[in-house]
Coordinates of C-alpha atoms and ligand atoms in Angstrom, one line a residue:
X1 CA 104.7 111.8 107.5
X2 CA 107.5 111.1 106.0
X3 CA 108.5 107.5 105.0
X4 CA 111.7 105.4 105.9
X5 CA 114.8 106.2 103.6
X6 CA 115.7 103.7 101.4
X7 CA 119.5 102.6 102.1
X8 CA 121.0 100.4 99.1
X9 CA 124.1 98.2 101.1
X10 CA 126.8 96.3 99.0
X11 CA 125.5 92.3 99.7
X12 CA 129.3 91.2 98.9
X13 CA 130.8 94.4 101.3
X14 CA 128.2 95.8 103.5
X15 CA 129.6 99.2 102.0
X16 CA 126.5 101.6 102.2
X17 CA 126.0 102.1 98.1
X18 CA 123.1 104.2 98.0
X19 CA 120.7 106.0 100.3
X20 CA 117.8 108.3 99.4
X21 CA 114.3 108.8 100.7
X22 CA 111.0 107.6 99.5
X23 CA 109.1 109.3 96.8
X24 CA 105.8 111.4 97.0
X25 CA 104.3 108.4 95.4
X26 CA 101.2 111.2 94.5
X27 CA 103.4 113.6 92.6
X28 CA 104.8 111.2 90.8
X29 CA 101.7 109.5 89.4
X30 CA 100.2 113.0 88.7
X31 CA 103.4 113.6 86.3
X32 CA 103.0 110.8 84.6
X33 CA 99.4 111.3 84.0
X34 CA 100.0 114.9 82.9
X35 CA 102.8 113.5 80.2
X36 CA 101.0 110.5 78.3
X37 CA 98.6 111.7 76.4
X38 CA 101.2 114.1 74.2
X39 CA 103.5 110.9 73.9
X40 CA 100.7 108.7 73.1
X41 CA 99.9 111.3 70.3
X42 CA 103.6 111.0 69.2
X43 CA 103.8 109.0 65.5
X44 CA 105.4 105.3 66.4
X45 CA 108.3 106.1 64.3
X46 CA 109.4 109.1 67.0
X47 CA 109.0 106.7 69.9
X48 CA 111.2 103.8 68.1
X49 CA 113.7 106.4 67.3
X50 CA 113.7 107.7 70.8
X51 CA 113.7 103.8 72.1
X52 CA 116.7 103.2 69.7
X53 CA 118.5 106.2 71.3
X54 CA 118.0 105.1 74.7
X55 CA 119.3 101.9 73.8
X56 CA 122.6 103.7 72.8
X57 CA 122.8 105.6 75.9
X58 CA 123.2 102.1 77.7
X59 CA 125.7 100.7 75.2
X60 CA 128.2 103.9 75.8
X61 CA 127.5 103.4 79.9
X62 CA 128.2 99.9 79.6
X63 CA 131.0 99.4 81.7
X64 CA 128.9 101.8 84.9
X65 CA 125.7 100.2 84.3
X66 CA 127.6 96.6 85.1
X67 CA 129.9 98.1 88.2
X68 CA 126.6 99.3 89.8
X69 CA 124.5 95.8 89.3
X70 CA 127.5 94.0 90.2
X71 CA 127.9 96.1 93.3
X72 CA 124.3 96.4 94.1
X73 CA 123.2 92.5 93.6
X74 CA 126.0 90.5 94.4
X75 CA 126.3 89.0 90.9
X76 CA 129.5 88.7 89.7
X77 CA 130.6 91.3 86.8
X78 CA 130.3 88.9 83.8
X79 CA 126.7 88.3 84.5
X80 CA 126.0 92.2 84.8
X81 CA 127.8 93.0 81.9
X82 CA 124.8 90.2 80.0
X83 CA 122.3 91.8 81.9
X84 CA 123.1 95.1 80.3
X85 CA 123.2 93.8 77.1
X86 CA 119.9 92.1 77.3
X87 CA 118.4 95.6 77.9
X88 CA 119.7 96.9 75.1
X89 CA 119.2 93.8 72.6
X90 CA 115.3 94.3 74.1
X91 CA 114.6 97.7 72.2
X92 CA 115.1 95.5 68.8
X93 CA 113.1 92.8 70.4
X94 CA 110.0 95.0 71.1
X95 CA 109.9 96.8 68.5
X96 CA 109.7 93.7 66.2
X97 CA 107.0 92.5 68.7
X98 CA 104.9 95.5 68.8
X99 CA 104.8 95.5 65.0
X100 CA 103.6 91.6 64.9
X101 CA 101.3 91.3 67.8
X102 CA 100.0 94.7 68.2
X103 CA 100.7 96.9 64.6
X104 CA 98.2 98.1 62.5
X105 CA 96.0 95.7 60.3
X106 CA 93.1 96.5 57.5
X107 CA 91.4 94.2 55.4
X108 CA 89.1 95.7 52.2
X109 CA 85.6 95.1 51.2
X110 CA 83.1 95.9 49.2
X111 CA 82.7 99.9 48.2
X112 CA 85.1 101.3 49.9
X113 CA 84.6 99.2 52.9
X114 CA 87.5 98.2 55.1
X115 CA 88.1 96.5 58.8
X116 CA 91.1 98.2 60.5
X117 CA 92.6 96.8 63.8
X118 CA 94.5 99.6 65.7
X119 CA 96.0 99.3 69.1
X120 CA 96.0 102.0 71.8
X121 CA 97.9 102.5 75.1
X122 CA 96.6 102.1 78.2
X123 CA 97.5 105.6 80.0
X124 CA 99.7 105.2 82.7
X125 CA 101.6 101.9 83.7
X126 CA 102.7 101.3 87.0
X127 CA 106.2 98.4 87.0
X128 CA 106.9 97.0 90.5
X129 CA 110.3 95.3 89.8
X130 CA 112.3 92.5 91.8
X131 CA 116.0 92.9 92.8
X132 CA 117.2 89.7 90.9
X133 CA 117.7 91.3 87.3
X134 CA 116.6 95.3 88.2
X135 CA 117.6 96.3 85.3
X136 CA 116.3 93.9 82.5
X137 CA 113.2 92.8 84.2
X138 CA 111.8 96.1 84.8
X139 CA 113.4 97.1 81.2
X140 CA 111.2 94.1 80.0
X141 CA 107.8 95.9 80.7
X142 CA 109.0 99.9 80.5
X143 CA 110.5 99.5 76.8
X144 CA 107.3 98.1 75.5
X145 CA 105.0 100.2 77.6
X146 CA 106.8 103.4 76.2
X147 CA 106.8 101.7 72.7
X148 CA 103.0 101.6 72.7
X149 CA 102.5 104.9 74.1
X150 CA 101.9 104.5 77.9
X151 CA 103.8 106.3 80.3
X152 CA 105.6 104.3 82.7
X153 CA 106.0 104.8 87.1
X154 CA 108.7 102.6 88.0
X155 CA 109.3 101.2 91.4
X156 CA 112.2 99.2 91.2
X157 CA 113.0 97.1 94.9
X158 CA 114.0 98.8 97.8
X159 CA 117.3 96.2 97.7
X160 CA 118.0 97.8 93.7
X161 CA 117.4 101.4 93.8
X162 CA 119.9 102.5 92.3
X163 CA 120.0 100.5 89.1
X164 CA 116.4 101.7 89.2
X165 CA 117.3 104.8 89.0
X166 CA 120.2 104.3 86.3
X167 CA 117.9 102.9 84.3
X168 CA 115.3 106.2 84.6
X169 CA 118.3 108.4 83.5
X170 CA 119.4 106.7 80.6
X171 CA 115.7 107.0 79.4
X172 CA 115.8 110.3 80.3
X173 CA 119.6 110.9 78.5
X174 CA 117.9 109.5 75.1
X175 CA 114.7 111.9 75.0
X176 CA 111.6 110.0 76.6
X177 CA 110.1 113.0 78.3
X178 CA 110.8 113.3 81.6
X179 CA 107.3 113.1 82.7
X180 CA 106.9 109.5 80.5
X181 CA 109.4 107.3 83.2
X182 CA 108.8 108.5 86.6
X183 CA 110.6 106.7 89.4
X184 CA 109.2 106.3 92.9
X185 CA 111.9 104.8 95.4
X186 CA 110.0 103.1 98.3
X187 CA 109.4 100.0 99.7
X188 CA 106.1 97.7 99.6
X189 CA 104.2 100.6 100.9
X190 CA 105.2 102.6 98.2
X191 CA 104.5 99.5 96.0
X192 CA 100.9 99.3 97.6
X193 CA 100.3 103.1 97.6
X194 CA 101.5 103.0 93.8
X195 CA 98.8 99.8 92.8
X196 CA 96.3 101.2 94.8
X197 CA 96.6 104.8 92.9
X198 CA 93.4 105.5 90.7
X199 CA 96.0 107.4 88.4
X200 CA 97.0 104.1 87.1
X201 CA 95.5 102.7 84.7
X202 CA 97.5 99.0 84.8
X203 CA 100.0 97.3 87.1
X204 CA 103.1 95.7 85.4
X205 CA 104.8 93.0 88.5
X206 CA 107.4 90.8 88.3
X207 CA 108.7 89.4 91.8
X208 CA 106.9 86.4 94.8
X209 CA 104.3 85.0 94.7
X210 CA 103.4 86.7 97.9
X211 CA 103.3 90.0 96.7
X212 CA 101.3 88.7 92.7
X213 CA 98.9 87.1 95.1
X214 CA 98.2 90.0 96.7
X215 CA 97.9 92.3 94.1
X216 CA 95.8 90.3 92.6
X217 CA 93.5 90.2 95.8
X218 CA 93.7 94.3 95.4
X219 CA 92.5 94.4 91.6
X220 CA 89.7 91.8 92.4
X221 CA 87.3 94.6 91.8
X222 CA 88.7 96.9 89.1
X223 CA 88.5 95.2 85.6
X224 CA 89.2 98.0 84.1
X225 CA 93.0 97.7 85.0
X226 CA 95.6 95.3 83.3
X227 CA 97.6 93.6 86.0
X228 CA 100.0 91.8 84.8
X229 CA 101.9 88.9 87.1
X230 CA 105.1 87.6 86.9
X231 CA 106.2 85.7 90.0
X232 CA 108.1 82.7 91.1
X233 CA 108.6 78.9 90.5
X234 CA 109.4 75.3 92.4
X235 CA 111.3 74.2 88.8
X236 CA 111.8 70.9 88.3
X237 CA 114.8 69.2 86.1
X238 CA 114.6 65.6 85.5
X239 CA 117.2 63.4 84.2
X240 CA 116.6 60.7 82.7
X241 CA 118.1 57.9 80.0
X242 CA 121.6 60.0 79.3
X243 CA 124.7 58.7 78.5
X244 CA 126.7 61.8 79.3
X245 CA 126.7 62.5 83.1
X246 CA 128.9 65.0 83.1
X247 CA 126.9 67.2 80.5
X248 CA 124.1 66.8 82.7
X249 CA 125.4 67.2 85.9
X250 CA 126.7 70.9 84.2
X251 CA 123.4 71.6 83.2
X252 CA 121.9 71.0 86.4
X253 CA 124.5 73.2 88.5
X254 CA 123.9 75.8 86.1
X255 CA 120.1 75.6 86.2
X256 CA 120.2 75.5 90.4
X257 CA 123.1 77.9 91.2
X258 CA 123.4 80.3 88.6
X259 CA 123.1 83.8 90.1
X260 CA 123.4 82.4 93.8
X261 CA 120.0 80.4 93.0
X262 CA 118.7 84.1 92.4
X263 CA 116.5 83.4 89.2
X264 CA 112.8 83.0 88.9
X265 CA 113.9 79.8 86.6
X266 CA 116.4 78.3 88.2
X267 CA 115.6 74.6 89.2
X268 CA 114.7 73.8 92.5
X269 CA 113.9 70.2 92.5
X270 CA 116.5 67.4 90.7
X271 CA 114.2 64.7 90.1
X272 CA 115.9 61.5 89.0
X273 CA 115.6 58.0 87.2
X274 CA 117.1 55.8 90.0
X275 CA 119.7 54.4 88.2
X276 CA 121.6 57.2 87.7
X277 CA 121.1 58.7 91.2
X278 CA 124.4 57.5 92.8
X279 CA 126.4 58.7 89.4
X280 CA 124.6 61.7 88.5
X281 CA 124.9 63.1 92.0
X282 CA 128.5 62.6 92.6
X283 CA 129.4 64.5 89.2
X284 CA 126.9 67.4 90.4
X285 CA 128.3 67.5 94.2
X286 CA 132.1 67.3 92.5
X287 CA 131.3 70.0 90.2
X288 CA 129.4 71.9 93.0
X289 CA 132.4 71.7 95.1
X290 CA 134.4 73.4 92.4
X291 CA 132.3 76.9 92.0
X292 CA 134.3 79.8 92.9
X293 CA 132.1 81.6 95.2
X294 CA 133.1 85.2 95.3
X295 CA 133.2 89.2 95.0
X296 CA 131.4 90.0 91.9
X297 CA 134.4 92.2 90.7
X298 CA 137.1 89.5 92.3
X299 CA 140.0 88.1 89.6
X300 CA 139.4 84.6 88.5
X301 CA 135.7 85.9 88.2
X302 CA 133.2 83.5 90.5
X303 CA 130.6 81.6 89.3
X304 CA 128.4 83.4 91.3
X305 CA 128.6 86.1 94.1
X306 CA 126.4 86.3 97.4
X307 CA 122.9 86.5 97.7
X308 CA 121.0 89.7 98.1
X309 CA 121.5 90.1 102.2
X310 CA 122.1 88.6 105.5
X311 CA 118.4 88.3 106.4
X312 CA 118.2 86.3 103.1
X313 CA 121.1 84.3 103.7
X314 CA 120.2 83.6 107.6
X315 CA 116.2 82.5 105.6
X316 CA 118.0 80.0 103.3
X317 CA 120.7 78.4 106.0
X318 CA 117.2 77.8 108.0
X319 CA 115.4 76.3 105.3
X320 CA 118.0 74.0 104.9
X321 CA 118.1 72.9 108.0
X322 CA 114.2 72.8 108.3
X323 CA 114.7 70.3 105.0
X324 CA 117.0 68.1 106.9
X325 CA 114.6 67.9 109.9
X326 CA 111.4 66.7 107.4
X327 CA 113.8 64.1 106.6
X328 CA 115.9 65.3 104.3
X329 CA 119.7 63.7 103.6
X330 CA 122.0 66.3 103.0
X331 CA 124.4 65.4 100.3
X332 CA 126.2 68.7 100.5
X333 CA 125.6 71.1 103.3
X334 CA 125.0 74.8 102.9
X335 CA 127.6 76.9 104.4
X336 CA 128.2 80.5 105.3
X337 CA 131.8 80.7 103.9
X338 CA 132.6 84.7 105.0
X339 CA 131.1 85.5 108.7
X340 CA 128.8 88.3 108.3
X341 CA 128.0 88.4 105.0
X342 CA 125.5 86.4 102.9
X343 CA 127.7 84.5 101.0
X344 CA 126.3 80.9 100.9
X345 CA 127.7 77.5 99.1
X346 CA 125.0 75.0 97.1
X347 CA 123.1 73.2 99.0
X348 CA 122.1 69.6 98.3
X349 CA 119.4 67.2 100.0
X350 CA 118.1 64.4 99.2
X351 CA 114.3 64.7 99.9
X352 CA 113.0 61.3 98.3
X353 CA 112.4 60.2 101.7
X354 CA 111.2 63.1 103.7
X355 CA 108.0 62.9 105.6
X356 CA 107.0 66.2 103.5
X357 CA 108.6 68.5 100.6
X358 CA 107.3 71.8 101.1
X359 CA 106.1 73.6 98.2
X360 CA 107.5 76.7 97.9
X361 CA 110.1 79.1 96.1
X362 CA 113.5 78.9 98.1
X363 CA 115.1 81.9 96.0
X364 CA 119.0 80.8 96.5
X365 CA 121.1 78.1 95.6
X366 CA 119.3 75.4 97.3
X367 CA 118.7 71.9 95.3
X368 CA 116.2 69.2 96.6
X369 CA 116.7 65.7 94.7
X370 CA 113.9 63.1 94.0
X371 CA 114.7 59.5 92.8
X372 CA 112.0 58.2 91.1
X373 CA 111.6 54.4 89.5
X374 CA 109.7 55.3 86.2
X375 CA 109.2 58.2 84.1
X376 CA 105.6 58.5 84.5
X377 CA 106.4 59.1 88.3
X378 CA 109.3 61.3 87.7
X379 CA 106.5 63.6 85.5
X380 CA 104.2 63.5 88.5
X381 CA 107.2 64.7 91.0
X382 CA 107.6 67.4 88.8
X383 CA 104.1 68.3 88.2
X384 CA 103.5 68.0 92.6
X385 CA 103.7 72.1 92.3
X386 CA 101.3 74.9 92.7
X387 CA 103.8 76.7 90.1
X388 CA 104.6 76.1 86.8
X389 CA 107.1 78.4 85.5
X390 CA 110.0 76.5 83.8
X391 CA 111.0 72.5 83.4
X392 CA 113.9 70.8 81.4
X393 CA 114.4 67.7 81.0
X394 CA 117.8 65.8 80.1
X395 CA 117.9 63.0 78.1
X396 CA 118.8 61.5 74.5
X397 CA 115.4 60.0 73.6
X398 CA 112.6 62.0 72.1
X399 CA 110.1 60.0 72.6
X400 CA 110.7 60.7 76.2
X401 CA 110.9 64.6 75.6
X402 CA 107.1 64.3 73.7
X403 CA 105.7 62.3 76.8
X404 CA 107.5 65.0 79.2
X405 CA 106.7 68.2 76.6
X406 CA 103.0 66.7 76.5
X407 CA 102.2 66.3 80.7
X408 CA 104.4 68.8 82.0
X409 CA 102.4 71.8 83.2
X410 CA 105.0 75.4 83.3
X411 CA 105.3 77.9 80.5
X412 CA 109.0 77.1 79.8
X413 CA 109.9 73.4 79.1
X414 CA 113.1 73.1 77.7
X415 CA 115.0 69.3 76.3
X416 CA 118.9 68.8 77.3
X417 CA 118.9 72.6 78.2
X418 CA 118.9 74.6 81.8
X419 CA 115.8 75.7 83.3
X420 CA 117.1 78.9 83.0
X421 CA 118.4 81.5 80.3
X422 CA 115.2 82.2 78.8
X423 CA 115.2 84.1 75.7
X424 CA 113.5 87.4 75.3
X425 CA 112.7 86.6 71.6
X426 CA 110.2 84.5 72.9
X427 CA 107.3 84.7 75.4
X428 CA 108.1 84.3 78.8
X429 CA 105.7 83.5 81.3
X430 CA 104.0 80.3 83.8
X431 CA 100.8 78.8 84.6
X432 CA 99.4 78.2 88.4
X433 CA 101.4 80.6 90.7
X434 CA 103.8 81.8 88.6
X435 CA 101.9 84.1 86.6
X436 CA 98.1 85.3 85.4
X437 CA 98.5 84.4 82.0
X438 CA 99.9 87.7 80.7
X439 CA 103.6 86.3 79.3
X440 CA 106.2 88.9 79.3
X441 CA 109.0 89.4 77.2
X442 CA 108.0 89.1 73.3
X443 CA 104.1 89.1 74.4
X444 CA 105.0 91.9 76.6
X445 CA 103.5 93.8 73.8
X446 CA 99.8 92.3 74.1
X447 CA 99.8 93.8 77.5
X448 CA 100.9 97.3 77.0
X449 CA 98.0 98.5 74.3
X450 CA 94.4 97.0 74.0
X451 CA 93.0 96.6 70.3
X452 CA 90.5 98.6 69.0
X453 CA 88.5 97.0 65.8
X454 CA 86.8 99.6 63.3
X455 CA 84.3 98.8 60.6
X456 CA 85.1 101.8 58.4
X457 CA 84.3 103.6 54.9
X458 CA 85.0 107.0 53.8
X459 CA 81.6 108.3 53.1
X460 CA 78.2 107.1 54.6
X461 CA 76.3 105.5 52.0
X462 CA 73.5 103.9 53.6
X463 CA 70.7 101.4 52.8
X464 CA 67.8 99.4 54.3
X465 CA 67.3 96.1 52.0
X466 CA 64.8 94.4 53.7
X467 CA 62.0 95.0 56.5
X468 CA 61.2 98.5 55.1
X469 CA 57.6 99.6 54.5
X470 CA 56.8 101.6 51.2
X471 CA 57.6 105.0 51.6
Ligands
NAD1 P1 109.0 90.9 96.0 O1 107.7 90.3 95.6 O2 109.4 90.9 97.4 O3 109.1 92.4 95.5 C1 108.9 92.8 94.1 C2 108.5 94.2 94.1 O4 107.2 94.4 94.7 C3 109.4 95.2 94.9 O5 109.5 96.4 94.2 C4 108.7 95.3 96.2 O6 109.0 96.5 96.9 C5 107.2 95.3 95.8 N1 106.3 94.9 96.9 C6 106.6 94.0 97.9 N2 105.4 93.8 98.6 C7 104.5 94.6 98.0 C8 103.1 94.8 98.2 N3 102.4 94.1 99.2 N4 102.4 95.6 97.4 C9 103.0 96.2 96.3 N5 104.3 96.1 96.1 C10 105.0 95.2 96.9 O7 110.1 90.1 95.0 P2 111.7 90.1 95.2 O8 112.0 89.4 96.4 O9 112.1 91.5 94.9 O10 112.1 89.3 93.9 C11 112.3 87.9 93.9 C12 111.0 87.2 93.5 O11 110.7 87.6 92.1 C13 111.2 85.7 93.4 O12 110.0 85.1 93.9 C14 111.4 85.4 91.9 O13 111.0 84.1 91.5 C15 110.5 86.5 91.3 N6 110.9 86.7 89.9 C16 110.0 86.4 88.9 C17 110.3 86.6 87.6 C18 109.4 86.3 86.5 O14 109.6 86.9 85.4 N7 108.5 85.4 86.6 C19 111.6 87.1 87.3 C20 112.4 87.5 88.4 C21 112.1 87.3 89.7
SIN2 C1 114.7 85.4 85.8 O1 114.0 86.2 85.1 O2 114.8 85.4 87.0 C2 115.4 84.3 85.0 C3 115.3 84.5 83.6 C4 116.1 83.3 83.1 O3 117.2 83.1 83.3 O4 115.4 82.4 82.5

């Protein structure tokens, strides 16, 4: 039977973007399992070249690439236009990764002796991809997949198809066979049917908790796949001892509101030193009150657009109530600016005194604050988490920054800059529910190919020394 069709609607219009109907998730695996093996056998310097070309493909459809994540996300044009470049700046970046952490290394010995470490692709890699960043996200796992030889089956969200499927042509345009990037357009039953496919030989995720949790529940008993989990966060910032309020009330809007709240490490919890509560807070609501809220492509650009759709909007709006009625203060309500469509403005509440903070991932521009009397108790707020992707902290005095850099459990923790904005130079990845210990980004490369060590000599010259009878 045939599944539902996958319609793609503009969050900031409601204009219908993009409709097509889900994949033969079968056929598509099959194709992909019929094409690695002659790309795997490929020499590296073809597939860099071919990487290099597809990253040139992207640069000349720039300005289309951008239109199409602005219109499909929400997010205003500026911020598609980085996206696009981050997936072409990541060709660079793997291939300088795949040399460091997964190249070729031999070490010499005695007669002709030598150790060699050689890595080898998996087979056939399977990307589940969020909506948030469809492009660089999935981009971040297919590029180094493809680098190491794997071929990749990409199903990007059923709210981002069509970026997906931009993205699978402009590998296409630059020469990766056809049958090395195959996309599958579905929804989580596609993305279960896809996991569950014997024809993969590893999973490559990045989206909730929910869905990492439950994959890994599926994989429980098959070893013999990679699954690698990139999922959410409940980031904390913490400001403390600063004598610039302003700076820091700048970082934290940007780390809580950039993208409509819409990133994996955007803070979610202000936790702050007491003294600056009443300060820091009206600097953060005053600059809060100035974001231009708006159509992605709108002139002034906004700072950031809607979030991804009304059901999401409608999910936030209630959360923030449900906040209030733990015992939350509001210091800045939540609004639905434009009826019917899922813009939303920040959201601030004060949840020091609630009866309980929830602990989870609200995925949209929604900032809970925490006073807190000393530092040790503003490290243990931010710690009270079952996540630990990202944590800054602001504040002039190092000595503070070691103490926070030393207890603070997340796989990002960043001094006097956003939670956010993470490089892809560097590894990328959390602890707890945020990830399974398989980093992505520039250790995206340890994932894609497993190493094989060789003892090795060129002829076999053989002898017992010891425990041998005469002859
Ligand atoms: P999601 O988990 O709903 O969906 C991600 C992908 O998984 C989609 O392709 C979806 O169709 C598929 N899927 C959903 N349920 C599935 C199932 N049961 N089995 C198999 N596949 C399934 O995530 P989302 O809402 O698209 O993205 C937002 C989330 O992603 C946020 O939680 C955010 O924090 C997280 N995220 C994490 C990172 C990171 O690198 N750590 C980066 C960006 C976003
Ligand atoms: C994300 O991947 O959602 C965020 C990356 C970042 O901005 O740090």
């Amino acid at each position: 039977m045939a599944g539902q069709e996958i319609v793609s609607t503009e969050p900031a219009t409601g204009a219908v973007l993009w409709r097509r109907g889900p994949s033969d998730v079968d056929a598509e695996v099959e194709r992909a399992r019929a094409s690695w093996a002659e790309w795997a056998a490929r020499p590296h310097a073809y597939r860099v070249e071919t990487l290099r070309r597809f990253a040139n493909v992207v640069r000349s459809k720039t300005d289309a690439f951008a239109d199409l994540i602005a219109r499909e996300t929400g997010k205003p044009l500026w911020e598609a236009r980085t996206e696009v470049e981050t997936v072409i700046n990541k060709v660079d970046i793997s291939i300088n990764a795949y040399s460091e952490r997964t190249g070729q290394r031999r070490s010499e010995g005695a007669m002709g002796a030598r150790t060699a470490l050689r890595h080898k692709p998996h087979g056939v890699l399977a990307v589940l991809g969020p909506y948030n960043f469809p492009a660089h996200l999935p981009n971040g796992h297919i590029v180094p997949a493809l680098l190491a030889g794997n071929a990749v089956v990409f199903k990007p969200s059923e709210k981002t198809p069509a970026t997906g499927e931009f993205l699978v042509e402009c590998y296409h345009a630059a020469g990766v066979p056809d049958g090395c990037v195959r996309l599958v357009i579905g929804g989580p039953d596609e993305g279960k049917a896809l996991a569950a496919h014997d024809g993969i030989d590893g999973l490559l995720f990045t989206g909730s908790a929910r869905t990492g949790l439950a994959l890994n529940r599926a994989f429980a008993d098959k070893p013999e796949k990679i699954l690698a989990l990139e999922m959410g966060g409940n980031n904390p910032i913490v400001v403390w001892d600063t004598p610039d309020l302003y700076s820091a009330a700048v970082l934290v809007v940007q780390s809580a509101f950039t993208t409509a709240g819409q990133r994996c490490t955007a803070a979610r919890r202000l936790i702050v030193d007491e003294k600056l509560y009443e300060p820091l807070l009206a600097e953060v609501t005053k600059l809060a009150n100035r974001l231009i809220i708006g159509d992605p492509h709108a002139d002034p650009q906004p700072f950031m657009g809607p979030v991804i759709d009304n059901d999401t909007a409608d999910m936030l709006t209630e959360s923030f109530l449900a906040l209030s009625a733990m015992g939350g203060r509001p210091l800045r309500y939540m609004e639905r600016p434009i009826e019917g469509r899922p813009f939303l403005t920040p959201g601030i509440v004060d949840m020091t005194e609630a009866k309980e903070r929830p602990d989870v991932e609200l995925f949209g521009p929604v900032l809970q604050v925490i006073r807190a009397t000393d530092f040790d108790e503003a490290i243990a707020e931010a710690n009270a988490t079952r996540y630990g992707l990202s944590a800054s902290l602001i504040s002039q005095d190092p000595a503070l920054y070691d103490r926070f850099w030393a207890n603070i459990r997340a796989g990002i923790v960043n001094w006097n800059k956003p939670t956010n904005g993470a490089s892809s130079a560097a590894p990328f990845g959390g602890i707890g529910w945020s990830g399974n210990h398989r980093p992505s980004a520039y250790y995206a490369a340890d994932y894609c190919a497993y190493p094989v060590a060789s003892n090795e000599a060129d002829q076999a010259r053989a002898a017992i020394g010891i425990g041998l009878k005469d002859a």
